[in-house]
């Protein structure tokens, strides 16, 4: 099912992810069109994802798959033909889903179609108009102020025609059919943190997960925002009964510490695993409550679906100045941060996957660990050691109801230490899974 | 049912309330007698309350309606006939429910009948002896110290005779029989904050409520403290099944911020509405836990009744120095504070009345707000605006179980914004009440 | 059942406890052997405890009662016969359960058998090797550094032979068969705080409890740590159904404030009583969460037993520098601290025993306390007094479900005041136990 790869030294994975971000950066993605297709084609070099095409006009819940948008060129030029705004320099310059236009306009006629940022005069904003036919250009405040000619020629060489919505899907099966969904949006053009960092971490996470034993099945989605996850949900309603939860991976390459945004109920197994792992990392992360804006978690948590869906990020949706501007560029994301994000994702899913409840097989008082060779021989000193005390925690709480994660939380110990203690006790026939 | 009045500019209502306080201030009220009758007669100029008379001797739960008390005059005079303490200067000078007395007493015989305050030598305390036959005078510490004659003539021209306990009641019906009770005590003589401010706010609240659409029925009680609410409860036991809760209005004209004292369970719908409204006001109020002393909430929350009953106040029962002294006078309460209190009461009852659970009619993913014209056309910027994000909250949580107040609490938004968002969604056929 | 003693002035009980500690201090106790027997014999001078002997080889859950250990003498001597380490100076010098040895060894051969503390060069550590046959000496760092001879004669005149495990048990019956267990370990040699302080407080607590009326039955155990409580549990499984909980008493003579360690569930009646009493003491104590190391609470809380078992202590297990060293000597514990600990124990068990739910017999509104002579005659002042407000709390909450401790917690009043208020109301026929 999954491309077999050689194990790579950890420090190289960050660089590999950053190189993937670099390759994807110039492509002009939108919610439909060839940009998404080209992106998924490159991802297939890394993981064997399946590509789906859903025709324009397909009804998906309250929505309809829109016309496919493609663009070849776009510019604003003065009457001498000099391009003052040029799509070839940055695909952010065109409002995504702009309808085609070719006209000579007065500056006054043009102005309502121009978007700039007052607070950051050198940055170009990212703007979209998916469901409202219009056109527009984005440019920096300085570029806007430099437009002083009375007339300009304007061209957007785009097409809006029946076609398809394209998305990618990858299933990594586990020993159980119960599954978790990892979702990433793939509809943003040249924005490195939002969404290329998420794509890169998701792809390398899928590769790492495919190498280790798994209880759960993991489904990776690479979908355009909103309409993409709605489309997947509408086509997979019969499948949702085995979906236990999921999370979206977004903005994972910039500098802030990790933040996990809880699912709407806030108490799912994934919520607990993520909060636990982030609390015990060398650089602890934040956990914040759900709110119904942001990324694809909105669709999964909606009242008719109610799959508990969290989100992992560094910079938070709409909260960092570079958000949806040309400053979210390749320099804004780093190999080290991408790798740290990947490491956290793996730790969260590993804890989730390894968590289970055990039953203490010698439950009357403490069992005699010493005669099994798993306790110190000389008694009296205050501290029997971290592993021994963790074994005592596991024995004390393993009544078949409390899981290793419950125990880790109560013992305030990292999950992997609790898991290690449980495995030693299981090997000594003192513990059995329920 | 209710006197129809012309809408008045807000800034005038505070003055109107203060004028009502001024008219009621000189009347000598007690738990029975003509002072209460005269007070209720004046209130009937504003709202059409019904006046009830319950005969002396009526058994009401553990209590019996006492003899009716009336007083015409009272004084302490020196042997030259000069009144050194005079009821005509302030009705606080006589211990309420004093039995009649006319005697010449030595200062030593008189002294046990005199009450003064050491901490505030110029203030006259307010004292009562309802259920223990005795008599007494209240005077300032300075007045007490000036009593140096060996003998004084003492007169209390009062009567204690079978009569009635008088209380007022006003029902403002809603579309449902379920009701909330607003209770105010009317047994204090010349004390402006405790209880005239509560009476004034209650009367004007009834007027305002009667002008707006209502789901619930609101019952306003104007009763003597303790014995009055016990009497009402004893005569209305069959009615209590439709009473969902209530609150007492007390001490609402002085300077401190508003305080809501929770009902005994602390989790009633009114408790939640009051806490929410106070938290979101420009000057936020405090919310404190229930305790079984204070005002009429004690009777409604008692084990045999268990109607969740809160209390709204500014200065807290027994906690401000002017409490139950002559310093709780007309200057101690202001039109502005009365009006602010009325405004909070209205906001609390409006939130309570408008709160309900909705069901999202497009619950699979987010509905497409844009094509309904209730979402911005151009996407990409971080913030879709306060109203739009509130609509997303309402859609995300409206599963038929969570009410608008639940949503407002989770979204940390003021109730009226959440209500507005819900009404827009209801108008767009995206929401239906359960 | 219990020795009848004359009431003693409180200030003397602390001294009596300290004298008991002094008498027990020189005895060389271990988990079996004559040291425990001699200790229990002395305790029988104070309370009529029953002594049990369980033969070596008896299987008790996952454990087996070990050989009995006794020791007469032990030393390390230079070749001139001068004892450089001598059991007769302190029984801490021999690792507990050391097998017999008599040999001439080089310093290099001897060194692995020597235990000292780097951090405290003058203190002798306490070490054990119960379940792993070996031998060893404990000595101060300075004594260790002074061993410079090439060879030493070594002797441990001990025996390890089939015998018995000895423990003491005392039952103080109440009016109900439901019981609480108070457990103390009796296996430590010359260590004053850990465990002699616990023994002394436990014995005097038993004496005090036996003098007062009791609802519950109290069972006092004096057992060697771990194997002792496991042995008791294994022999009394049929009895556990009436055991509601318990606590271990340990380290109660040193200076730190009291700490109550909660049972594993953390919500038992004893947990609540202990937390309440410690919060309301003049010097408030701490309450900490359960952890599965420490003392006999580990056995009672284990998954197969699940009797909620707390622990009361001053210095915490393994957390004070003197723990398990020769510095835990007679000067380390004081009569005053022992007495304060006893006082807290009694207050906790008294609250536990007196706690019950009442039903308000005049539940409709407040009853008229005045006519029953239990409320002030003159009204109006802010504060009716601590006892009166506590009576109002008891009346307001006594619906047959909430107990006096529930009420004390909600009213933030000490239990004994709430109990006193309840008794007054019961005497006035306003309250009846459920």
Tab-separated table of N, CA and C in Angstrom, chain A residues 39-120:
chain	number	residue	atom	x	y	z
A	39	UNK	N	0.359	19.439	-7.769
A	39	UNK	CA	0.796	19.250	-6.379
A	39	UNK	C	0.664	17.783	-5.967
A	40	UNK	N	-0.490	17.193	-6.256
A	40	UNK	CA	-0.714	15.793	-5.857
A	40	UNK	C	0.226	14.858	-6.624
A	41	UNK	N	0.526	15.205	-7.883
A	41	UNK	CA	1.458	14.394	-8.677
A	41	UNK	C	2.825	14.338	-7.996
A	42	UNK	N	3.287	15.482	-7.485
A	42	UNK	CA	4.572	15.516	-6.780
A	42	UNK	C	4.499	14.719	-5.474
A	43	UNK	N	3.382	14.838	-4.753
A	43	UNK	CA	3.252	14.105	-3.482
A	43	UNK	C	3.305	12.595	-3.722
A	44	UNK	N	2.816	12.145	-4.891
A	44	UNK	CA	2.833	10.718	-5.201
A	44	UNK	C	4.254	10.176	-5.370
A	45	UNK	N	5.220	11.058	-5.550
A	45	UNK	CA	6.611	10.592	-5.538
A	45	UNK	C	6.995	10.109	-4.132
A	46	UNK	N	6.268	10.569	-3.115
A	46	UNK	CA	6.623	10.246	-1.727
A	46	UNK	C	5.699	9.192	-1.119
A	47	UNK	N	4.414	9.318	-1.402
A	47	UNK	CA	3.440	8.375	-0.836
A	47	UNK	C	2.426	8.027	-1.924
A	48	UNK	N	1.913	6.792	-1.897
A	48	UNK	CA	1.065	6.316	-3.011
A	48	UNK	C	-0.375	6.781	-2.848
A	49	UNK	N	-0.594	8.069	-2.849
A	49	UNK	CA	-1.967	8.512	-2.628
A	49	UNK	C	-2.803	8.346	-3.882
A	50	UNK	N	-4.087	8.134	-3.636
A	50	UNK	CA	-5.069	7.981	-4.699
A	50	UNK	C	-5.616	9.372	-5.021
A	51	UNK	N	-5.787	9.673	-6.320
A	51	UNK	CA	-6.303	10.989	-6.698
A	51	UNK	C	-7.737	10.837	-7.188
A	52	UNK	N	-8.623	11.663	-6.633
A	52	UNK	CA	-10.045	11.630	-6.998
A	52	UNK	C	-10.400	12.901	-7.746
A	53	UNK	N	-11.298	12.758	-8.721
A	53	UNK	CA	-11.798	13.914	-9.464
A	53	UNK	C	-13.319	13.913	-9.347
A	54	UNK	N	-13.876	14.972	-8.809
A	54	UNK	CA	-15.330	15.051	-8.619
A	54	UNK	C	-15.865	16.129	-9.544
A	55	UNK	N	-16.779	15.763	-10.465
A	55	UNK	CA	-17.184	16.698	-11.521
A	55	UNK	C	-17.871	17.968	-10.999
A	56	UNK	N	-17.612	19.066	-11.678
A	56	UNK	CA	-18.349	20.307	-11.466
A	56	UNK	C	-19.847	20.006	-11.469
A	57	UNK	N	-20.549	20.621	-10.544
A	57	UNK	CA	-22.006	20.457	-10.493
A	57	UNK	C	-22.456	19.383	-9.524
A	58	UNK	N	-21.524	18.563	-9.044
A	58	UNK	CA	-21.904	17.543	-8.062
A	58	UNK	C	-22.397	18.230	-6.792
A	59	UNK	N	-23.548	17.806	-6.299
A	59	UNK	CA	-24.053	18.394	-5.064
A	59	UNK	C	-23.421	17.704	-3.868
A	60	UNK	N	-22.861	18.476	-2.998
A	60	UNK	CA	-22.219	17.940	-1.788
A	60	UNK	C	-22.782	18.713	-0.599
A	61	UNK	N	-23.728	18.034	0.093
A	61	UNK	CA	-24.446	18.679	1.187
A	61	UNK	C	-25.043	20.017	0.720
A	62	UNK	N	-24.746	21.085	1.422
A	62	UNK	CA	-25.354	22.385	1.099
A	62	UNK	C	-24.645	23.073	-0.070
A	63	UNK	N	-23.619	22.428	-0.642
A	63	UNK	CA	-22.755	23.060	-1.622
A	63	UNK	C	-22.842	22.343	-2.971
A	64	UNK	N	-22.263	22.988	-3.990
A	64	UNK	CA	-22.149	22.377	-5.308
A	64	UNK	C	-20.707	22.533	-5.769
A	65	UNK	N	-20.125	21.455	-6.314
A	65	UNK	CA	-18.746	21.575	-6.806
A	65	UNK	C	-18.724	22.631	-7.900
A	66	UNK	N	-17.883	23.648	-7.752
A	66	UNK	CA	-17.931	24.786	-8.697
A	66	UNK	C	-17.196	24.472	-10.006
A	67	UNK	N	-17.311	25.390	-10.936
A	67	UNK	CA	-16.505	25.326	-12.156
A	67	UNK	C	-15.032	25.229	-11.800
A	68	UNK	N	-14.273	24.581	-12.686
A	68	UNK	CA	-12.831	24.492	-12.466
A	68	UNK	C	-12.170	25.786	-12.947
A	69	UNK	N	-11.204	26.242	-12.166
A	69	UNK	CA	-10.510	27.500	-12.490
A	69	UNK	C	-9.071	27.202	-12.872
A	70	UNK	N	-8.650	27.778	-14.005
A	70	UNK	CA	-7.245	27.699	-14.371
A	70	UNK	C	-6.801	29.060	-14.863
A	71	UNK	N	-5.538	29.303	-14.739
A	71	UNK	CA	-5.028	30.621	-15.121
A	71	UNK	C	-3.673	30.449	-15.774
A	72	UNK	N	-3.441	31.224	-16.828
A	72	UNK	CA	-2.176	31.159	-17.544
A	72	UNK	C	-1.333	32.402	-17.316
A	73	UNK	N	-1.996	33.566	-17.304
A	73	UNK	CA	-1.241	34.815	-17.167
A	73	UNK	C	-2.186	35.903	-16.664
A	74	UNK	N	-1.607	36.960	-16.152
A	74	UNK	CA	-2.421	38.097	-15.704
A	74	UNK	C	-1.496	39.268	-15.476
A	75	UNK	N	-1.979	40.469	-15.769
A	75	UNK	CA	-1.152	41.654	-15.559
A	75	UNK	C	-1.970	42.933	-15.580
A	76	UNK	N	-1.377	43.939	-14.986
A	76	UNK	CA	-1.824	45.313	-15.195
A	76	UNK	C	-0.657	46.009	-15.879
A	77	UNK	N	-0.926	46.683	-16.965
A	77	UNK	CA	0.150	47.344	-17.710
A	77	UNK	C	-0.227	48.787	-17.989
A	78	UNK	N	0.819	49.624	-18.063
A	78	UNK	CA	0.516	50.987	-18.486
A	78	UNK	C	0.348	51.002	-20.002
A	79	UNK	N	-0.019	52.120	-20.542
A	79	UNK	CA	-0.371	52.139	-21.961
A	79	UNK	C	0.845	51.949	-22.863
A	80	UNK	N	2.048	52.015	-22.243
A	80	UNK	CA	3.263	51.678	-22.984
A	80	UNK	C	3.523	50.187	-22.963
A	81	UNK	N	2.656	49.421	-22.301
A	81	UNK	CA	2.827	47.966	-22.284
A	81	UNK	C	3.718	47.466	-21.175
A	82	UNK	N	4.177	48.356	-20.288
A	82	UNK	CA	5.018	47.889	-19.179
A	82	UNK	C	4.135	47.312	-18.088
A	83	UNK	N	4.391	46.032	-17.729
A	83	UNK	CA	3.583	45.388	-16.694
A	83	UNK	C	3.947	45.966	-15.313
A	84	UNK	N	2.985	46.565	-14.672
A	84	UNK	CA	3.241	47.109	-13.333
A	84	UNK	C	2.809	46.115	-12.255
A	85	UNK	N	1.918	45.226	-12.589
A	85	UNK	CA	1.584	44.087	-11.719
A	85	UNK	C	1.607	42.861	-12.618
A	86	UNK	N	2.320	41.772	-12.164
A	86	UNK	CA	2.564	40.671	-13.095
A	86	UNK	C	2.433	39.333	-12.366
A	87	UNK	N	1.438	38.539	-12.787
A	87	UNK	CA	1.209	37.210	-12.235
A	87	UNK	C	2.465	36.348	-12.297
A	88	UNK	N	3.325	36.584	-13.310
A	88	UNK	CA	4.521	35.749	-13.457
A	88	UNK	C	5.510	35.986	-12.325
A	89	UNK	N	5.424	37.139	-11.676
A	89	UNK	CA	6.308	37.389	-10.542
A	89	UNK	C	5.786	36.721	-9.265
A	90	UNK	N	4.453	36.703	-9.085
A	90	UNK	CA	3.877	36.003	-7.921
A	90	UNK	C	2.422	35.682	-8.210
A	91	UNK	N	2.050	34.436	-7.990
A	91	UNK	CA	0.651	34.082	-8.238
A	91	UNK	C	-0.304	34.703	-7.221
A	92	UNK	N	0.254	35.308	-6.146
A	92	UNK	CA	-0.622	36.009	-5.196
A	92	UNK	C	-1.251	37.252	-5.804
A	93	UNK	N	-0.646	37.756	-6.917
A	93	UNK	CA	-1.119	39.020	-7.480
A	93	UNK	C	-2.552	38.948	-7.999
A	94	UNK	N	-3.031	37.729	-8.276
A	94	UNK	CA	-4.391	37.621	-8.808
A	94	UNK	C	-5.312	37.062	-7.732
A	95	UNK	N	-6.451	37.718	-7.538
A	95	UNK	CA	-7.472	37.175	-6.644
A	95	UNK	C	-7.861	35.798	-7.172
A	96	UNK	N	-7.784	34.796	-6.304
A	96	UNK	CA	-8.030	33.432	-6.740
A	96	UNK	C	-9.473	33.294	-7.223
A	97	UNK	N	-9.637	32.589	-8.346
A	97	UNK	CA	-10.942	32.405	-8.981
A	97	UNK	C	-11.439	33.649	-9.714
A	98	UNK	N	-10.468	34.574	-10.029
A	98	UNK	CA	-10.863	35.725	-10.845
A	98	UNK	C	-11.390	35.255	-12.193
A	99	UNK	N	-12.484	35.829	-12.638
A	99	UNK	CA	-12.985	35.523	-13.984
A	99	UNK	C	-12.085	36.231	-15.004
A	100	UNK	N	-12.092	35.770	-16.262
A	100	UNK	CA	-11.213	36.395	-17.261
A	100	UNK	C	-11.630	37.843	-17.527
A	101	UNK	N	-10.599	38.680	-17.770
A	101	UNK	CA	-10.889	40.067	-18.116
A	101	UNK	C	-9.790	40.546	-19.054
A	102	UNK	N	-10.160	41.394	-19.989
A	102	UNK	CA	-9.169	42.063	-20.862
A	102	UNK	C	-9.788	43.402	-21.217
A	103	UNK	N	-9.223	44.478	-20.660
A	103	UNK	CA	-9.883	45.773	-20.823
A	103	UNK	C	-8.909	46.903	-20.563
A	104	UNK	N	-9.225	48.060	-21.095
A	104	UNK	CA	-8.521	49.296	-20.724
A	104	UNK	C	-9.431	50.060	-19.778
A	105	UNK	N	-8.912	50.332	-18.575
A	105	UNK	CA	-9.753	50.951	-17.547
A	105	UNK	C	-9.099	52.207	-17.011
A	106	UNK	N	-9.929	53.148	-16.616
A	106	UNK	CA	-9.380	54.299	-15.888
A	106	UNK	C	-8.958	53.819	-14.495
A	107	UNK	N	-8.045	54.562	-13.876
A	107	UNK	CA	-7.577	54.169	-12.537
A	107	UNK	C	-8.769	54.091	-11.583
A	108	UNK	N	-9.748	54.978	-11.771
A	108	UNK	CA	-10.915	54.959	-10.881
A	108	UNK	C	-11.731	53.686	-11.067
A	109	UNK	N	-11.862	53.237	-12.340
A	109	UNK	CA	-12.585	51.993	-12.581
A	109	UNK	C	-11.817	50.798	-12.034
A	110	UNK	N	-10.483	50.882	-12.101
A	110	UNK	CA	-9.647	49.757	-11.676
A	110	UNK	C	-9.608	49.612	-10.153
A	111	UNK	N	-9.581	50.728	-9.467
A	111	UNK	CA	-9.309	50.747	-8.029
A	111	UNK	C	-10.161	49.761	-7.212
A	112	UNK	N	-11.462	49.642	-7.410
A	112	UNK	CA	-12.238	48.687	-6.593
A	112	UNK	C	-11.783	47.239	-6.761
A	113	UNK	N	-10.983	46.970	-7.799
A	113	UNK	CA	-10.503	45.601	-8.031
A	113	UNK	C	-9.119	45.364	-7.435
A	114	UNK	N	-8.587	46.332	-6.710
A	114	UNK	CA	-7.216	46.235	-6.189
A	114	UNK	C	-7.228	46.067	-4.678
A	115	UNK	N	-6.406	45.127	-4.173
A	115	UNK	CA	-6.350	44.831	-2.733
A	115	UNK	C	-4.925	45.012	-2.225
A	116	UNK	N	-4.767	45.789	-1.210
A	116	UNK	CA	-3.441	46.005	-0.613
A	116	UNK	C	-3.593	46.077	0.900
A	117	UNK	N	-2.451	46.079	1.579
A	117	UNK	CA	-2.442	46.098	3.052
A	117	UNK	C	-1.852	47.412	3.538
A	118	UNK	N	-2.603	48.136	4.354
A	118	UNK	CA	-2.077	49.401	4.857
A	118	UNK	C	-0.954	49.179	5.868
A	119	UNK	N	-1.096	48.146	6.718
A	119	UNK	CA	-0.129	47.946	7.818
A	119	UNK	C	1.233	47.464	7.333
A	120	UNK	N	1.270	46.796	6.181
A	120	UNK	CA	2.538	46.233	5.689
A	120	UNK	C	2.713	46.652	4.243
